[in-house]
């Protein structure tokens, strides 16, 4: 049973560029959430996708966008990269987006460095 | 604004010492509570969870946590730590009314000396 997989593992970009990160959820899961974890901080919620739509969003600018595909996999896109976007980006999957017993399973993350 | 506070950023203990990591949250609605652990070089893993019922919950590897609703707290405990418990520990709250999302604390780095 495959867990949550993310690609690539590491990425180096320069300011102003655009980046796409990918995530495949755990088998059987239909909801994907994305988080940004800056050095020394806890994960910060970016947004959540369910049924190919963005359902919830955290306090992140529109430069951060996403997509979910029919097979439940997801992409995170960041445009006009800033130095402050350097972080570990985590993907988490779950069975349902809401409900009283939501448990998320996390991938290993993509380490993005913006130079 | 909703937030989760972890009071200890770095903790160093000797093996066999007892552990207690504090976690407080600010949210007036119904919540689910979690502790996640991140071992060096590994991804976030669920340690234990509280949804309802008995406020004392037991997780993997001998960890337990107590939910005290009046104090908005969910402290993590372990009677006797091992070197292999060296990791970063995150408290998280999942809000179940209105917006559904996880809010994480800033984490506590635990180092256990052999």
CSV table of C-alpha atoms in Angstrom, one decimal:
chain,number,residue,atom,x,y,z
A,1,UNK,CA,0.0,0.0,0.0
A,2,UNK,CA,1.8,3.1,-1.2
A,3,UNK,CA,1.8,6.1,1.1
A,4,UNK,CA,1.8,9.7,0.0
A,5,UNK,CA,4.5,10.3,-2.6
A,6,UNK,CA,5.9,13.7,-3.6
A,7,UNK,CA,8.1,14.8,-6.4
A,8,UNK,CA,10.7,16.1,-6.9
A,9,UNK,CA,12.5,15.7,-3.6
A,10,UNK,CA,14.6,18.8,-4.0
A,11,UNK,CA,14.3,21.8,-6.3
A,12,UNK,CA,16.4,24.9,-6.8
A,13,UNK,CA,14.9,28.0,-8.6
A,14,UNK,CA,15.7,31.6,-8.9
A,15,UNK,CA,13.5,34.6,-8.0
A,16,UNK,CA,10.7,35.3,-10.4
A,17,UNK,CA,10.5,31.7,-11.8
A,18,UNK,CA,7.6,29.4,-11.5
A,19,UNK,CA,7.5,26.0,-9.9
A,20,UNK,CA,5.2,22.9,-10.0
A,21,UNK,CA,5.3,20.3,-7.2
A,22,UNK,CA,3.4,17.0,-7.5
A,23,UNK,CA,1.7,14.7,-5.0
A,24,UNK,CA,0.1,11.3,-5.2
A,25,UNK,CA,-2.2,10.5,-2.3
A,26,UNK,CA,-2.2,7.4,-0.2
A,27,UNK,CA,-4.2,4.6,-1.9
A,28,UNK,CA,-7.9,5.0,-1.2
A,29,UNK,CA,-7.7,8.7,-0.3
A,30,UNK,CA,-9.5,11.4,-2.2
A,31,UNK,CA,-8.5,14.6,-0.4
A,32,UNK,CA,-5.1,16.4,-0.7
A,33,UNK,CA,-3.8,19.2,1.4
A,34,UNK,CA,-0.7,21.3,0.9
A,35,UNK,CA,1.5,22.8,3.6
A,36,UNK,CA,4.5,25.0,3.7
A,37,UNK,CA,7.0,24.4,6.4
A,38,UNK,CA,9.7,27.0,6.8
A,39,UNK,CA,12.8,26.3,8.7
A,40,UNK,CA,12.2,26.1,12.4
A,41,UNK,CA,8.4,26.4,12.0
A,42,UNK,CA,5.4,24.1,11.9
A,43,UNK,CA,3.6,23.3,8.7
A,44,UNK,CA,1.3,26.1,7.5
A,45,UNK,CA,-1.8,25.2,5.7
A,46,UNK,CA,-1.9,26.4,2.0
A,47,UNK,CA,-5.0,24.8,0.6
A,48,UNK,CA,-7.0,21.6,0.3
A,49,UNK,CA,-8.4,19.9,-2.8
A,50,UNK,CA,-11.4,17.5,-3.0
A,51,UNK,CA,-13.3,16.5,-6.0
A,52,UNK,CA,-10.9,18.5,-8.2
A,53,UNK,CA,-11.9,21.7,-6.5
A,54,UNK,CA,-10.1,23.9,-3.9
A,55,UNK,CA,-12.2,23.6,-0.8
A,56,UNK,CA,-10.3,25.4,1.9
A,57,UNK,CA,-7.5,28.0,1.7
A,58,UNK,CA,-5.0,29.3,4.2
A,59,UNK,CA,-3.4,32.8,4.3
A,60,UNK,CA,-1.4,32.5,1.1
A,61,UNK,CA,-1.3,34.8,-1.9
A,62,UNK,CA,-2.8,34.0,-5.3
A,63,UNK,CA,0.7,33.2,-6.5
A,64,UNK,CA,0.0,29.8,-4.9
A,65,UNK,CA,-2.4,27.8,-6.9
A,66,UNK,CA,-3.2,24.1,-7.3
A,67,UNK,CA,-5.0,21.5,-9.2
A,68,UNK,CA,-6.4,18.0,-8.5
A,69,UNK,CA,-6.7,15.4,-11.2
A,70,UNK,CA,-9.4,12.7,-11.6
A,71,UNK,CA,-7.0,10.1,-10.1
A,72,UNK,CA,-6.8,12.4,-7.0
A,73,UNK,CA,-3.2,13.3,-7.5
A,74,UNK,CA,-2.5,17.0,-7.1
A,75,UNK,CA,-0.1,19.8,-8.1
A,76,UNK,CA,1.0,22.9,-6.3
A,77,UNK,CA,2.1,25.8,-8.5
A,78,UNK,CA,3.9,28.8,-7.2
A,79,UNK,CA,4.4,31.8,-9.6
A,80,UNK,CA,6.8,34.7,-9.3
A,81,UNK,CA,9.0,33.0,-6.7
A,82,UNK,CA,10.3,35.0,-3.8
A,83,UNK,CA,13.3,34.2,-1.6
A,84,UNK,CA,10.8,33.8,1.2
A,85,UNK,CA,9.1,30.9,-0.6
A,86,UNK,CA,12.1,28.7,0.2
A,87,UNK,CA,10.7,25.9,2.4
A,88,UNK,CA,9.7,22.3,2.7
A,89,UNK,CA,6.4,21.8,0.9
A,90,UNK,CA,4.4,19.0,2.4
A,91,UNK,CA,1.5,17.1,0.8
A,92,UNK,CA,-1.0,15.3,3.0
A,93,UNK,CA,-3.9,13.1,2.0
A,94,UNK,CA,-7.0,12.0,3.8
A,95,UNK,CA,-10.3,10.2,3.2
A,96,UNK,CA,-12.6,13.2,3.5
A,97,UNK,CA,-12.0,16.9,3.7
A,98,UNK,CA,-14.1,17.5,6.7
A,99,UNK,CA,-15.9,15.4,9.3
A,100,UNK,CA,-15.1,14.6,12.9
A,101,UNK,CA,-12.3,12.1,12.4
A,102,UNK,CA,-10.0,13.6,9.9
A,103,UNK,CA,-6.6,11.9,9.9
A,104,UNK,CA,-4.0,13.1,7.4
A,105,UNK,CA,-1.0,11.2,6.1
A,106,UNK,CA,2.0,13.1,5.1
A,107,UNK,CA,4.5,12.7,2.3
A,108,UNK,CA,8.3,13.3,2.7
A,109,UNK,CA,8.0,16.7,1.1
A,110,UNK,CA,9.7,18.7,-1.6
A,111,UNK,CA,12.5,21.0,-0.4
A,112,UNK,CA,12.4,24.2,-2.5
A,113,UNK,CA,15.3,26.6,-2.5
A,114,UNK,CA,14.8,30.0,-4.2
A,115,UNK,CA,18.1,31.8,-5.0
B,1,UNK,CA,-7.1,34.1,15.2
B,2,UNK,CA,-6.8,30.3,15.7
B,3,UNK,CA,-3.4,29.2,16.9
B,4,UNK,CA,-1.5,26.5,18.6
B,5,UNK,CA,1.3,27.2,21.0
B,6,UNK,CA,4.0,24.8,22.0
B,7,UNK,CA,5.9,26.2,25.0
B,8,UNK,CA,9.1,24.3,24.7
B,9,UNK,CA,11.1,24.7,21.5
B,10,UNK,CA,14.1,22.6,22.5
B,11,UNK,CA,14.2,19.9,25.2
B,12,UNK,CA,17.2,17.8,26.1
B,13,UNK,CA,16.7,14.8,28.4
B,14,UNK,CA,18.7,11.8,29.5
B,15,UNK,CA,17.4,8.3,28.7
B,16,UNK,CA,14.8,7.1,31.3
B,17,UNK,CA,13.8,10.7,32.2
B,18,UNK,CA,10.1,11.6,32.0
B,19,UNK,CA,8.8,13.8,29.3
B,20,UNK,CA,6.0,16.4,29.1
B,21,UNK,CA,5.6,18.7,26.2
B,22,UNK,CA,3.0,21.4,26.5
B,23,UNK,CA,0.5,22.4,23.8
B,24,UNK,CA,-2.2,25.0,24.1
B,25,UNK,CA,-4.7,26.1,21.4
B,26,UNK,CA,-7.0,29.0,20.9
B,27,UNK,CA,-10.2,28.0,19.2
B,28,UNK,CA,-13.7,28.1,20.6
B,29,UNK,CA,-15.3,25.4,18.6
B,30,UNK,CA,-15.1,21.7,18.4
B,31,UNK,CA,-11.6,20.4,17.7
B,32,UNK,CA,-9.8,17.2,17.0
B,33,UNK,CA,-6.3,17.1,18.5
B,34,UNK,CA,-3.2,15.4,17.3
B,35,UNK,CA,0.5,14.9,18.1
B,36,UNK,CA,2.7,14.2,15.1
B,37,UNK,CA,6.4,13.2,15.3
B,38,UNK,CA,9.1,13.7,12.7
B,39,UNK,CA,12.2,11.6,13.2
B,40,UNK,CA,15.4,12.7,11.6
B,41,UNK,CA,15.2,12.3,7.9
B,42,UNK,CA,11.7,11.0,8.0
B,43,UNK,CA,8.2,12.4,7.2
B,44,UNK,CA,5.6,13.5,9.7
B,45,UNK,CA,3.9,10.5,11.4
B,46,UNK,CA,0.9,10.4,13.6
B,47,UNK,CA,1.7,9.8,17.2
B,48,UNK,CA,-1.7,9.9,18.8
B,49,UNK,CA,-5.1,11.6,18.4
B,50,UNK,CA,-8.1,12.7,20.4
B,51,UNK,CA,-11.6,13.0,18.9
B,52,UNK,CA,-13.9,12.5,21.9
B,53,UNK,CA,-14.5,10.5,25.0
B,54,UNK,CA,-11.8,9.6,27.5
B,55,UNK,CA,-9.5,12.7,27.6
B,56,UNK,CA,-6.5,10.6,28.3
B,57,UNK,CA,-5.3,9.0,25.0
B,58,UNK,CA,-2.6,6.6,24.4
B,59,UNK,CA,-0.5,6.5,21.2
B,60,UNK,CA,2.4,4.5,19.8
B,61,UNK,CA,5.7,3.9,21.5
B,62,UNK,CA,4.4,4.5,25.0
B,63,UNK,CA,3.3,8.1,24.5
B,64,UNK,CA,0.1,9.5,25.9
B,65,UNK,CA,-1.6,12.8,26.0
B,66,UNK,CA,-4.3,14.4,28.1
B,67,UNK,CA,-7.0,16.8,26.8
B,68,UNK,CA,-8.0,19.4,29.3
B,69,UNK,CA,-10.9,21.3,27.8
B,70,UNK,CA,-11.0,24.0,30.4
B,71,UNK,CA,-7.3,24.8,29.8
B,72,UNK,CA,-7.4,24.4,26.0
B,73,UNK,CA,-4.4,22.1,26.4
B,74,UNK,CA,-3.3,18.8,25.0
B,75,UNK,CA,0.0,17.9,26.6
B,76,UNK,CA,2.2,15.0,25.5
B,77,UNK,CA,3.8,12.7,28.1
B,78,UNK,CA,6.0,9.7,28.2
B,79,UNK,CA,7.2,8.2,31.6
B,80,UNK,CA,10.6,7.1,30.3
B,81,UNK,CA,12.2,8.3,27.1
B,82,UNK,CA,14.6,6.4,24.9
B,83,UNK,CA,17.4,7.6,22.7
B,84,UNK,CA,15.2,6.7,19.7
B,85,UNK,CA,12.6,9.3,20.8
B,86,UNK,CA,14.9,12.0,19.5
B,87,UNK,CA,12.8,13.8,17.0
B,88,UNK,CA,10.7,16.9,16.5
B,89,UNK,CA,7.2,16.8,17.9
B,90,UNK,CA,4.2,18.8,16.5
B,91,UNK,CA,0.9,19.5,18.2
B,92,UNK,CA,-2.0,20.0,15.7
B,93,UNK,CA,-5.6,21.0,16.0
B,94,UNK,CA,-8.2,20.2,13.3
B,95,UNK,CA,-11.1,22.5,13.4
B,96,UNK,CA,-14.4,20.8,12.7
B,97,UNK,CA,-16.8,23.6,12.4
B,98,UNK,CA,-16.9,26.3,9.8
B,99,UNK,CA,-13.5,25.9,8.1
B,100,UNK,CA,-11.9,22.5,8.2
B,101,UNK,CA,-8.2,22.7,8.4
B,102,UNK,CA,-5.2,21.7,10.4
B,103,UNK,CA,-3.3,24.2,12.5
B,104,UNK,CA,0.1,23.2,13.7
B,105,UNK,CA,2.3,24.4,16.5
B,106,UNK,CA,5.9,25.5,15.8
B,107,UNK,CA,7.2,22.2,17.1
B,108,UNK,CA,9.5,21.0,19.9
B,109,UNK,CA,12.9,19.5,19.2
B,110,UNK,CA,13.6,16.7,21.6
B,111,UNK,CA,17.1,15.3,22.1
B,112,UNK,CA,17.6,12.3,24.2
B,113,UNK,CA,21.1,11.6,25.5
B,114,UNK,CA,22.1,8.0,25.7
